[in-house]
N, C-alpha and C. Protein backbone atom coordinates (compact mmCIF):
# COMPACT_ATOMS: atom_id res chain seq x y z
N UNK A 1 -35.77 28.88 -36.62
CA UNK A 1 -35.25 29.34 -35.36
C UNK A 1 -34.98 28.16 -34.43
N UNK A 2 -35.82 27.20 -34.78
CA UNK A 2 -35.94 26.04 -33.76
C UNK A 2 -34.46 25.32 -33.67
N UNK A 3 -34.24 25.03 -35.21
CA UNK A 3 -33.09 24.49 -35.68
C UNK A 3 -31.92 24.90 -35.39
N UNK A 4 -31.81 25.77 -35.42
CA UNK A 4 -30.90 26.76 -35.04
C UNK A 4 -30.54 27.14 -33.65
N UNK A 5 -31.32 26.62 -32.81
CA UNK A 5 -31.27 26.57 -31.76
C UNK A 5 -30.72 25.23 -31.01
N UNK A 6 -30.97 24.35 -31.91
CA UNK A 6 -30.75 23.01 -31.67
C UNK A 6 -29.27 22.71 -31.85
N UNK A 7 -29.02 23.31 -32.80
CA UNK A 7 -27.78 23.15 -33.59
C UNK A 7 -26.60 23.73 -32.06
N UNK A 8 -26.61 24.86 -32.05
CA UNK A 8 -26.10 25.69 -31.53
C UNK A 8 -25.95 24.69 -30.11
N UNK A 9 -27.13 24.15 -29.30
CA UNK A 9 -26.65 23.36 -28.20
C UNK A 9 -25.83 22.39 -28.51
N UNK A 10 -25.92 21.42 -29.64
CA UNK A 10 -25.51 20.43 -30.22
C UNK A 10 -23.81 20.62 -30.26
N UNK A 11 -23.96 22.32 -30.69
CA UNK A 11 -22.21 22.50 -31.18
C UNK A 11 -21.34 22.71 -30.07
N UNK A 12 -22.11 23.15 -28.76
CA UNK A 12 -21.98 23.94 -27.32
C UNK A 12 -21.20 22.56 -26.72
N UNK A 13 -22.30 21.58 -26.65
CA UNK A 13 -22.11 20.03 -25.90
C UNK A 13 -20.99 19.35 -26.32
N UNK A 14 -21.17 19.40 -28.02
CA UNK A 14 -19.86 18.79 -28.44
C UNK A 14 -18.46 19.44 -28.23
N UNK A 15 -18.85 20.47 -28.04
CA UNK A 15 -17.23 21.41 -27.78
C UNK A 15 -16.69 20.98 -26.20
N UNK A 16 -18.08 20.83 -25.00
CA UNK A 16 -17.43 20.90 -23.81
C UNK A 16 -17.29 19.24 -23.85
N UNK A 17 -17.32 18.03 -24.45
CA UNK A 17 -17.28 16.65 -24.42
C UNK A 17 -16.04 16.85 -24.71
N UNK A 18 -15.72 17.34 -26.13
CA UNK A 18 -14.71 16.64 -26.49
C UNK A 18 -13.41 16.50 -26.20
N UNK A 19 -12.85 17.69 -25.37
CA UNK A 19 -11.72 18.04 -24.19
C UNK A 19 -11.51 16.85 -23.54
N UNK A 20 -12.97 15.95 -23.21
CA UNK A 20 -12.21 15.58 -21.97
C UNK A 20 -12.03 14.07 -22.35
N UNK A 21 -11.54 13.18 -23.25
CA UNK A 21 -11.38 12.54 -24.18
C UNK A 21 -9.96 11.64 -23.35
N UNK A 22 -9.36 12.93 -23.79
CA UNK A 22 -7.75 12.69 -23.15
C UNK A 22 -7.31 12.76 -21.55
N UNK A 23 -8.32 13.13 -20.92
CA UNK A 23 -8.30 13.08 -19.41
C UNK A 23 -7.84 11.89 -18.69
N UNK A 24 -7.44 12.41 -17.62
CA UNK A 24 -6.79 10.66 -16.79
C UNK A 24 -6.68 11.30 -15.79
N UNK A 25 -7.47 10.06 -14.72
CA UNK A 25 -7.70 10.54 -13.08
C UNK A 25 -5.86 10.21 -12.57
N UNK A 26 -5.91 11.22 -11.78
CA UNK A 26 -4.26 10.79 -10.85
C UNK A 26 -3.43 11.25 -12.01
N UNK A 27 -2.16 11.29 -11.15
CA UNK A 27 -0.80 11.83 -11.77
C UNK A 27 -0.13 10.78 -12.23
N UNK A 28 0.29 10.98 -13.30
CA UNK A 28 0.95 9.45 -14.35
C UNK A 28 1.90 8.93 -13.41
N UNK A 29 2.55 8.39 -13.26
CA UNK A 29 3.60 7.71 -12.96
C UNK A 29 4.98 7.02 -13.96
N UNK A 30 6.11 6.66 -14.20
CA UNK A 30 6.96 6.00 -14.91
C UNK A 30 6.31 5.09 -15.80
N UNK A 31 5.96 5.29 -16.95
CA UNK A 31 5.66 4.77 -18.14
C UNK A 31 3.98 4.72 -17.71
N UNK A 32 3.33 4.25 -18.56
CA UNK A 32 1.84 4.00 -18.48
C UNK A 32 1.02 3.14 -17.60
N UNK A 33 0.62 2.76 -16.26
CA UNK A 33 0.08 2.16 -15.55
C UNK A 33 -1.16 1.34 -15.82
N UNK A 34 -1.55 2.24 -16.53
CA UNK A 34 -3.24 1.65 -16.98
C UNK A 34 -2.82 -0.26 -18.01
N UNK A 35 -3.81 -0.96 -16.86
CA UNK A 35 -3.34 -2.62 -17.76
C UNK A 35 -1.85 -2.95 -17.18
N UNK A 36 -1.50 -2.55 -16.09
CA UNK A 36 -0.10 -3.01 -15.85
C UNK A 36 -0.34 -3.99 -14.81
N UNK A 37 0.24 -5.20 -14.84
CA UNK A 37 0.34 -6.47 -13.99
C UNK A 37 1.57 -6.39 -12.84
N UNK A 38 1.10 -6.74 -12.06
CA UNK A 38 2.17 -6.45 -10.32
C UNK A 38 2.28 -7.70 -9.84
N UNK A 39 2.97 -8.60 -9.61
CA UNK A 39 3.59 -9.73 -8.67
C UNK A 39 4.08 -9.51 -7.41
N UNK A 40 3.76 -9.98 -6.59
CA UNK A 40 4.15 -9.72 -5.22
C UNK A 40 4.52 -10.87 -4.50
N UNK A 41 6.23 -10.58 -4.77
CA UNK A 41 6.93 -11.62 -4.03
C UNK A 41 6.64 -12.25 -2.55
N UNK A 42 6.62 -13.35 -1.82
CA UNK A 42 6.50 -13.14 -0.68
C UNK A 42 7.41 -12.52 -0.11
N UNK A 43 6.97 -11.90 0.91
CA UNK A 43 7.88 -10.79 1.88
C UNK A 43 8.68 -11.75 2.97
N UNK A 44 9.96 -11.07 2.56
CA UNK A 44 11.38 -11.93 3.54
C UNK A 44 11.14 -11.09 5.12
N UNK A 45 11.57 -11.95 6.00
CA UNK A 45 11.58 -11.46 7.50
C UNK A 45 12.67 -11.22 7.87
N UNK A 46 13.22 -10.17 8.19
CA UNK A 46 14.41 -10.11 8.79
C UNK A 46 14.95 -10.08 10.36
N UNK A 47 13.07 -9.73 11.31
CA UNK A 47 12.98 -9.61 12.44
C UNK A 47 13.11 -11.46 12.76
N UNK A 48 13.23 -10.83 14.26
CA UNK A 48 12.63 -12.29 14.71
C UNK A 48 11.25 -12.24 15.03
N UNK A 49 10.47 -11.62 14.91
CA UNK A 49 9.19 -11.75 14.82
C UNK A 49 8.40 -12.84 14.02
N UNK A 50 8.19 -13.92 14.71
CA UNK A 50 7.38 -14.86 13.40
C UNK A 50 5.71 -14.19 12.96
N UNK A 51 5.64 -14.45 11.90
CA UNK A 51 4.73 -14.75 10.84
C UNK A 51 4.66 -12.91 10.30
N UNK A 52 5.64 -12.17 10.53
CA UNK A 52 5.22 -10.27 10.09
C UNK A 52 5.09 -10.97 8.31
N UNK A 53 6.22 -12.06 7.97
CA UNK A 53 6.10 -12.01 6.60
C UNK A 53 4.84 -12.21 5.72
N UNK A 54 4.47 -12.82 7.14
CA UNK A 54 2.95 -13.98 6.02
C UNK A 54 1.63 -12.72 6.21
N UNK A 55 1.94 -11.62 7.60
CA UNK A 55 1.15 -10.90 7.76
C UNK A 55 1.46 -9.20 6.60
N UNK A 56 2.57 -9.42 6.05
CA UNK A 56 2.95 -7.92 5.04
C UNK A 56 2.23 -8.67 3.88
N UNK A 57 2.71 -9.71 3.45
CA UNK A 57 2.24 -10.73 1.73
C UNK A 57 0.86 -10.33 1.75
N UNK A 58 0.09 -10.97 2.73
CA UNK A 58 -1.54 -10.78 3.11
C UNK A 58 -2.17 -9.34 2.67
N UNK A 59 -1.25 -8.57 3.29
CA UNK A 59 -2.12 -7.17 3.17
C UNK A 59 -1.58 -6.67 2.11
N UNK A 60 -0.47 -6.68 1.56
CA UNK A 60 -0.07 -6.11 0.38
C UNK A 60 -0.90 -6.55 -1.19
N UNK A 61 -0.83 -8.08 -1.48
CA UNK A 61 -1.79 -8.33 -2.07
C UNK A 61 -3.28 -7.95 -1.60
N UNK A 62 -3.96 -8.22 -0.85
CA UNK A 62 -5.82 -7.66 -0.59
C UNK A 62 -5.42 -5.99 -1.15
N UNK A 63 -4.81 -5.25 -0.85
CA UNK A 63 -4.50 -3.91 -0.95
C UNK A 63 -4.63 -3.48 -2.80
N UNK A 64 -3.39 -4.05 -2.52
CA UNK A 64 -3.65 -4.12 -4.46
C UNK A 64 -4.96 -4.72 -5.54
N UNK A 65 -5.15 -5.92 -4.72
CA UNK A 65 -6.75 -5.87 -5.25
C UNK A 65 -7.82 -4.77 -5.26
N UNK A 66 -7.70 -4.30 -4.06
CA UNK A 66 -8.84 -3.67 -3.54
C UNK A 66 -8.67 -2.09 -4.60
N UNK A 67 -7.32 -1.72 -4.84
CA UNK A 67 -7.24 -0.47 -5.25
C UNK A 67 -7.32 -0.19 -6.82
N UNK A 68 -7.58 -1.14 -7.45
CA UNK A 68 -7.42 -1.94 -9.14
C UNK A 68 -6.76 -1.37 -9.45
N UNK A 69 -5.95 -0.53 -9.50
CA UNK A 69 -4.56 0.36 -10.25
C UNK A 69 -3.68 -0.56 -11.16
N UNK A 70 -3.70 -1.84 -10.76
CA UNK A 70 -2.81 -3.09 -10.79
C UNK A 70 -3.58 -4.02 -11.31
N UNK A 71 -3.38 -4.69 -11.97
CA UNK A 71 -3.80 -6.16 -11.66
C UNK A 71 -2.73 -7.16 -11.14
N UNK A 72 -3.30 -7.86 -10.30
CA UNK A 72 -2.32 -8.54 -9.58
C UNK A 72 -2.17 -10.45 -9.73
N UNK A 73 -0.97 -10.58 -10.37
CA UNK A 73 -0.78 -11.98 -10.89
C UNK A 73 -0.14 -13.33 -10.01
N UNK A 74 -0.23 -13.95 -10.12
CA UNK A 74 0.00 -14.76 -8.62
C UNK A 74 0.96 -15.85 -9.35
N UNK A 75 1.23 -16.51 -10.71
CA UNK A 75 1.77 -17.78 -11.08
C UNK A 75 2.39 -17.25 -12.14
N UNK A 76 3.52 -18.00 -12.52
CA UNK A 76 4.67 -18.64 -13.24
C UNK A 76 3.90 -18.33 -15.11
N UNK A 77 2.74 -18.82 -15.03
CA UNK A 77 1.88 -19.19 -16.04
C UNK A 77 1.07 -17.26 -16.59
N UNK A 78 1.09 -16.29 -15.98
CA UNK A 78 0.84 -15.11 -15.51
C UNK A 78 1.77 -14.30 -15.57
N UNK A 79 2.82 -14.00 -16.86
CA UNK A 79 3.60 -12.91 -16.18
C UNK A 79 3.00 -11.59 -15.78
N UNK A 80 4.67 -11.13 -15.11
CA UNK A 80 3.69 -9.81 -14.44
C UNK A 80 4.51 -8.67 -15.22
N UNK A 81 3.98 -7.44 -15.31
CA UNK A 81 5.02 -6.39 -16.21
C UNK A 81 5.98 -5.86 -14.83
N UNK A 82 5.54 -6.05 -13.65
CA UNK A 82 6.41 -5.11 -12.41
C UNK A 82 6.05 -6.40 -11.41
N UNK A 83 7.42 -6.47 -10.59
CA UNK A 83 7.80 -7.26 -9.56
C UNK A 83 7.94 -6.55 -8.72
N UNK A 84 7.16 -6.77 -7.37
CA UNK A 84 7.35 -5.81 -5.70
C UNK A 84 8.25 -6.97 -5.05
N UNK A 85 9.08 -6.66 -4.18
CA UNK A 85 9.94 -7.40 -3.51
C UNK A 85 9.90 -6.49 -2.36
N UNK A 86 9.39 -7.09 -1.17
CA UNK A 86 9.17 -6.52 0.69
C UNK A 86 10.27 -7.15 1.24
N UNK A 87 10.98 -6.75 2.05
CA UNK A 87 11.44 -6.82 3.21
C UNK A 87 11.23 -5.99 4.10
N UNK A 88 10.67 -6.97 5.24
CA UNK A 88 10.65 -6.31 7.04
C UNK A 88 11.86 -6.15 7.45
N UNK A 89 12.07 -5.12 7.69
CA UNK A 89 13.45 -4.80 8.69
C UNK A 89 13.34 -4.44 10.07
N UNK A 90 12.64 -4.05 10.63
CA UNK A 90 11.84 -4.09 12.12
C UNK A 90 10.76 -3.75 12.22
N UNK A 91 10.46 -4.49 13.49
CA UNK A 91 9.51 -4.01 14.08
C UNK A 91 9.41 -3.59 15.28
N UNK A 92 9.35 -2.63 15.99
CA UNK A 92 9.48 -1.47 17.31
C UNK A 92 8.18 -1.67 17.58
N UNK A 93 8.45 -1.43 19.33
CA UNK A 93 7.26 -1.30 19.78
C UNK A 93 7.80 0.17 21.07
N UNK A 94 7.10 0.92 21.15
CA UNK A 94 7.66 2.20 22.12
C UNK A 94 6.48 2.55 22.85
N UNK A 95 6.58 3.12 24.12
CA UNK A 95 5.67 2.82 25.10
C UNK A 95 5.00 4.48 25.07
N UNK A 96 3.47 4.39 24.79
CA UNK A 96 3.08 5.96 24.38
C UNK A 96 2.23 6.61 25.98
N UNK A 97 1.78 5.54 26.72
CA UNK A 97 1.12 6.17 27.84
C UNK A 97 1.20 5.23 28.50
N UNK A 98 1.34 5.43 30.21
CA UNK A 98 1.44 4.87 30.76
C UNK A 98 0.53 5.05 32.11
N UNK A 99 0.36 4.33 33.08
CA UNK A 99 -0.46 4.00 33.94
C UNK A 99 0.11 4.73 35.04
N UNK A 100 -0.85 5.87 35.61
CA UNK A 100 -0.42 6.44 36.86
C UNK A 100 0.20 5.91 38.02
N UNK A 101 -0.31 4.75 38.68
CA UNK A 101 -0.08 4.27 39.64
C UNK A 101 1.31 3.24 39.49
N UNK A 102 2.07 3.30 37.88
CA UNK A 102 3.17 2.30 37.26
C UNK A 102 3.61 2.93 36.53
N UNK A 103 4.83 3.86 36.47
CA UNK A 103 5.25 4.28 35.60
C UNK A 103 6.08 3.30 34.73
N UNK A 104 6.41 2.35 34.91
CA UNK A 104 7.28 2.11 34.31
C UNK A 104 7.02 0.69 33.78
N UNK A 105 5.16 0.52 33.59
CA UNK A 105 4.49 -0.54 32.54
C UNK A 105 3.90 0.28 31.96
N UNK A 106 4.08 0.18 30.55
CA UNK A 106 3.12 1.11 29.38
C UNK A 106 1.26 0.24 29.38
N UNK A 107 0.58 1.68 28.99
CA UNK A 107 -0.64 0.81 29.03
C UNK A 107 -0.82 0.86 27.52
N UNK A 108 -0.04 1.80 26.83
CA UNK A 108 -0.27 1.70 25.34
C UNK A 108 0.86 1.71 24.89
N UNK A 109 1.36 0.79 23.90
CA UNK A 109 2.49 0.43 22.63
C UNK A 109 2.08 1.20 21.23
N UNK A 110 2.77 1.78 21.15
CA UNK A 110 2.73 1.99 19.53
C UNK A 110 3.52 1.25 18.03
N UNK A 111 2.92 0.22 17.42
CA UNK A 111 3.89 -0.40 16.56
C UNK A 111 4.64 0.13 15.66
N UNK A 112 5.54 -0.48 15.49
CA UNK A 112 6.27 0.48 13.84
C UNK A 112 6.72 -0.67 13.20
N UNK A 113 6.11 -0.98 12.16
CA UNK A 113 6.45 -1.95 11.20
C UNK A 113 7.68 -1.48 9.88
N UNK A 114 9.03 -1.30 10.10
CA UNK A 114 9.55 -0.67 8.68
C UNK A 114 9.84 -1.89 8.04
N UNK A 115 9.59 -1.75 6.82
CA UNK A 115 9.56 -2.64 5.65
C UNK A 115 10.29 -1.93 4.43
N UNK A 116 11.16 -2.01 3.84
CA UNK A 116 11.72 -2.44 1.96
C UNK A 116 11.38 -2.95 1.01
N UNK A 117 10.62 -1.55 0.29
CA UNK A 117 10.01 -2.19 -0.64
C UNK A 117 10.70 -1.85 -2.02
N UNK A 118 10.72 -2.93 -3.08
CA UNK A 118 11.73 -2.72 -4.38
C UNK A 118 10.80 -3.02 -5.21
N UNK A 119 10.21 -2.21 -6.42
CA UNK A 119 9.44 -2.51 -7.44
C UNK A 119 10.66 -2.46 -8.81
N UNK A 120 10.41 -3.75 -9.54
CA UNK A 120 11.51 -3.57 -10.75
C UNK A 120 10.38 -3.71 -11.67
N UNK A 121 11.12 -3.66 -13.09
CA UNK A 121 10.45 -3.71 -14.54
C UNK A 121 10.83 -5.52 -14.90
N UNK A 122 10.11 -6.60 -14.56
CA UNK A 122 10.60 -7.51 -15.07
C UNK A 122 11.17 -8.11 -16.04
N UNK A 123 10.99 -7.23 -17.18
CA UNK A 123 11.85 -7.98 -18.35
C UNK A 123 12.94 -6.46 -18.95
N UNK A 124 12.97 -5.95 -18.20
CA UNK A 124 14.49 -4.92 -18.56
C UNK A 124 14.42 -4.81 -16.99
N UNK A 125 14.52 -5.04 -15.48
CA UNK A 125 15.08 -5.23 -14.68
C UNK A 125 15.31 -3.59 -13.99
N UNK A 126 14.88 -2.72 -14.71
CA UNK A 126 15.23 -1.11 -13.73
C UNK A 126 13.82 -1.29 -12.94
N UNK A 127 14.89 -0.71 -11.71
CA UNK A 127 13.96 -0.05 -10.45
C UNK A 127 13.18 1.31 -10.72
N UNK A 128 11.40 0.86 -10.17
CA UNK A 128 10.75 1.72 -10.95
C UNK A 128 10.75 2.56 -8.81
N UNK A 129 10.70 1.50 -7.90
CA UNK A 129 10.76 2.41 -6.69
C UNK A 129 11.57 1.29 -5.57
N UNK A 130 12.24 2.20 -4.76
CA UNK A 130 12.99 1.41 -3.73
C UNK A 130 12.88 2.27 -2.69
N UNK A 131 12.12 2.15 -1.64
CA UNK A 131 12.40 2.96 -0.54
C UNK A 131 11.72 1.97 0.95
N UNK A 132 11.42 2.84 1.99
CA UNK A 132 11.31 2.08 3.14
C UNK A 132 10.14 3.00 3.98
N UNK A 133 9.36 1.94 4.09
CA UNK A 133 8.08 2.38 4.09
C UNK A 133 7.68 1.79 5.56
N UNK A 134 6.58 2.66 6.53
CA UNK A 134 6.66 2.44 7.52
C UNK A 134 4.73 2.57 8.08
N UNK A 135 4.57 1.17 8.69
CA UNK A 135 3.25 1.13 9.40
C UNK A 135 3.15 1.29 10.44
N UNK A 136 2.18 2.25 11.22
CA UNK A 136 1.98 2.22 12.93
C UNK A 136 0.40 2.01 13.01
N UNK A 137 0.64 1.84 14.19
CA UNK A 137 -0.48 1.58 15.37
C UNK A 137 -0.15 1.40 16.41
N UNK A 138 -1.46 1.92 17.40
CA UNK A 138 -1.26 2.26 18.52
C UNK A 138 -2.00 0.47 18.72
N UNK A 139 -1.38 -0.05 20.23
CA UNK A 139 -1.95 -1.02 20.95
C UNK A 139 -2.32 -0.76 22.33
N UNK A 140 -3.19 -1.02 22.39
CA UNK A 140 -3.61 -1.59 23.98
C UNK A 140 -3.08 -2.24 24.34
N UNK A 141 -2.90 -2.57 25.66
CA UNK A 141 -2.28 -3.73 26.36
C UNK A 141 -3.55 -4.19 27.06
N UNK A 142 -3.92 -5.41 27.09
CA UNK A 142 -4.94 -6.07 27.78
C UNK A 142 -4.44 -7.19 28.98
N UNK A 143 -4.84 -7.82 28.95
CA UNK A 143 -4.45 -8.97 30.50
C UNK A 143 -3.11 -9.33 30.01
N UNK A 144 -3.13 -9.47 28.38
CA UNK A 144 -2.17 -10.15 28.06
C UNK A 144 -1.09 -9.56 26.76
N UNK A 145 0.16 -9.51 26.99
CA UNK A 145 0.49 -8.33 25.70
C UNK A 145 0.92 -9.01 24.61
N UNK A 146 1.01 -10.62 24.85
CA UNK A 146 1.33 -11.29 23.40
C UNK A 146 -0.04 -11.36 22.86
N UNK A 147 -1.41 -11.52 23.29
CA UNK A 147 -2.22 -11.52 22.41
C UNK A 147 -2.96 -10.12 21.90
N UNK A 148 -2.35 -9.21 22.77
CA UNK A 148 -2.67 -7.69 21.99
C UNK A 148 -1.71 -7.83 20.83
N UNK A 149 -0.67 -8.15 21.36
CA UNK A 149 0.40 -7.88 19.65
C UNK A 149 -0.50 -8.48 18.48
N UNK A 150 -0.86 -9.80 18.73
CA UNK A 150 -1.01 -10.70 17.89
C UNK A 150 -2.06 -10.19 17.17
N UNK A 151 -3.27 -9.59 17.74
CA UNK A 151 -3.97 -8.61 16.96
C UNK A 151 -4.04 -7.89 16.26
N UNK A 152 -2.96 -6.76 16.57
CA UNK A 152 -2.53 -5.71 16.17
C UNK A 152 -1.83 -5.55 14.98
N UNK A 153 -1.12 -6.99 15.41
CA UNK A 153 -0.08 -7.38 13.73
C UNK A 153 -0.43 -7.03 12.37
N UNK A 154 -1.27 -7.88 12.47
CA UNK A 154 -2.41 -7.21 11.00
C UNK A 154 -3.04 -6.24 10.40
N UNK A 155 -3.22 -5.41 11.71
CA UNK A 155 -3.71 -4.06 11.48
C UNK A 155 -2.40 -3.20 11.09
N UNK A 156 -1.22 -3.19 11.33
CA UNK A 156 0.30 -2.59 11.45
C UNK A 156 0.32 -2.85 9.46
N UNK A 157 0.32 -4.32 9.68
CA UNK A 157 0.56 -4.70 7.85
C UNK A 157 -0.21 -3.88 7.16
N UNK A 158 -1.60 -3.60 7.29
CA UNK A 158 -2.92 -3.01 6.56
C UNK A 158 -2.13 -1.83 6.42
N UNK A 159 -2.14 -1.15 7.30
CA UNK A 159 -1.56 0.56 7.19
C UNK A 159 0.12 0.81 6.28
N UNK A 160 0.62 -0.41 6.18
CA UNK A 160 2.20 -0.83 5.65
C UNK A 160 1.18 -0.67 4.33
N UNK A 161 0.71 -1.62 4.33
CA UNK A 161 0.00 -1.88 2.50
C UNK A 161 -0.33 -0.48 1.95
N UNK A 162 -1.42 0.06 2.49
CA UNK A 162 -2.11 1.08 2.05
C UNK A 162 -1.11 2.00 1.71
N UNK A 163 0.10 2.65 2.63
CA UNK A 163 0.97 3.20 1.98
C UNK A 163 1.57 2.60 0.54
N UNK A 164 2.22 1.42 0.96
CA UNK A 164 2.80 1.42 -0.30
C UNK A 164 2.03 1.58 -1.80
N UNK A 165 0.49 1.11 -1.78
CA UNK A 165 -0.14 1.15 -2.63
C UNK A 165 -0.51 2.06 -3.30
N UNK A 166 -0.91 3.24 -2.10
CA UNK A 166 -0.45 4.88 -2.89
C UNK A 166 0.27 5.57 -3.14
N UNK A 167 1.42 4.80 -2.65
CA UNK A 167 2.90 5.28 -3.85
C UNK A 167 2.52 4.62 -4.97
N UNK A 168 2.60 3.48 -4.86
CA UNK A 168 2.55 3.21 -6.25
C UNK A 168 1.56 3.46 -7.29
N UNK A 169 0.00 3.84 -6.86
CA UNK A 169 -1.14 3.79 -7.80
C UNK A 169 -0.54 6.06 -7.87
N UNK A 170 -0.23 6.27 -7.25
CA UNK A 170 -0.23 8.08 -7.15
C UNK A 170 1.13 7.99 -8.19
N UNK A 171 2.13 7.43 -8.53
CA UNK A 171 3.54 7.41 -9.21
C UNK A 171 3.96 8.54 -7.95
N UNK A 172 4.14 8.29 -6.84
CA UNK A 172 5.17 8.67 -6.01
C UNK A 172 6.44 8.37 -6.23
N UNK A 173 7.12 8.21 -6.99
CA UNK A 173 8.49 7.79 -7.26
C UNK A 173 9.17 8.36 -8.28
């Protein structure tokens, strides 16, 4: 009886294991992701805003680290199976509240970072995503509004990254 009892869990366990074998967290995306290498061009500026480029590159790579979906290759010596190519195309700033006694100085900015982003297949060259992807944040204005921007910059890129990264780790495309 003992045996038989044993058996029977044995056959129970192995039946509900073995289903899940073939399982995979998230929705596939264009060909197989798992082990796929990502390069991330530096990002072109199209604003006159100096440094949005060096501040999109920054967060786009940490992003992709952080989310391992990718592994992310940096040299010549490293190919990559998918190439990201960013472009900033503006950056807006629009005035969300303003100061009773001044209507017409904002006490809060809201950023909008839009950026172009192009992922290809590096060695057959099709576009796996091309669209235009957009970061906000709200700013304060403090004594001074070039060094609120200057703050803020980074935080605008972070929220740019994180989108694009869950397009790409979700196969949004």
């Amino acid at each position: 009886m003992n045996s038989r009892f044993t058996a029977c869990w044995l056959f129970l366990l192995l039946c509900l294991t073995g289903g899940c074998a073939g399982y995979r967290l998230g929705a596939p995306g264009p060909g197989d992701k798992v082990g796929r290498t990502l390069r991330v061009l530096p990002v072109v500026n199209e604003t006159l805003e100096p440094r949005l480029s060096e501040f999109v590159t920054t967060a786009l790579r940490r992003q992709i680290q952080h989310d391992g979906t990718f592994r992310l290759t940096t040299g010549d010596d490293d190919p990559a199976d998918w190439v990201l190519r960013a472009t900033v195309i503006a950056l807006e700033r629009h005035g969300v509240s303003f100061n009773p006694n001044d209507i017409v100085r904002p006490q809060d900015f809201e950023l909008i970072l839009r950026t172009r982003v192009r992922v290809t297949d590096r060695t057959t060259g099709q576009v796996w995503l091309d669209r235009t992807f957009e970061g906000r944040r709200l700013m304060r204005i403090g004594p001074d509004l070039t060094s609120s921007e200057r703050q803020a910059l980074p935080l605008v890129a972070e929220d740019l990254a994180r989108q694009v990264v869950l397009a790409l780790a979700e196969g949004d495309w």
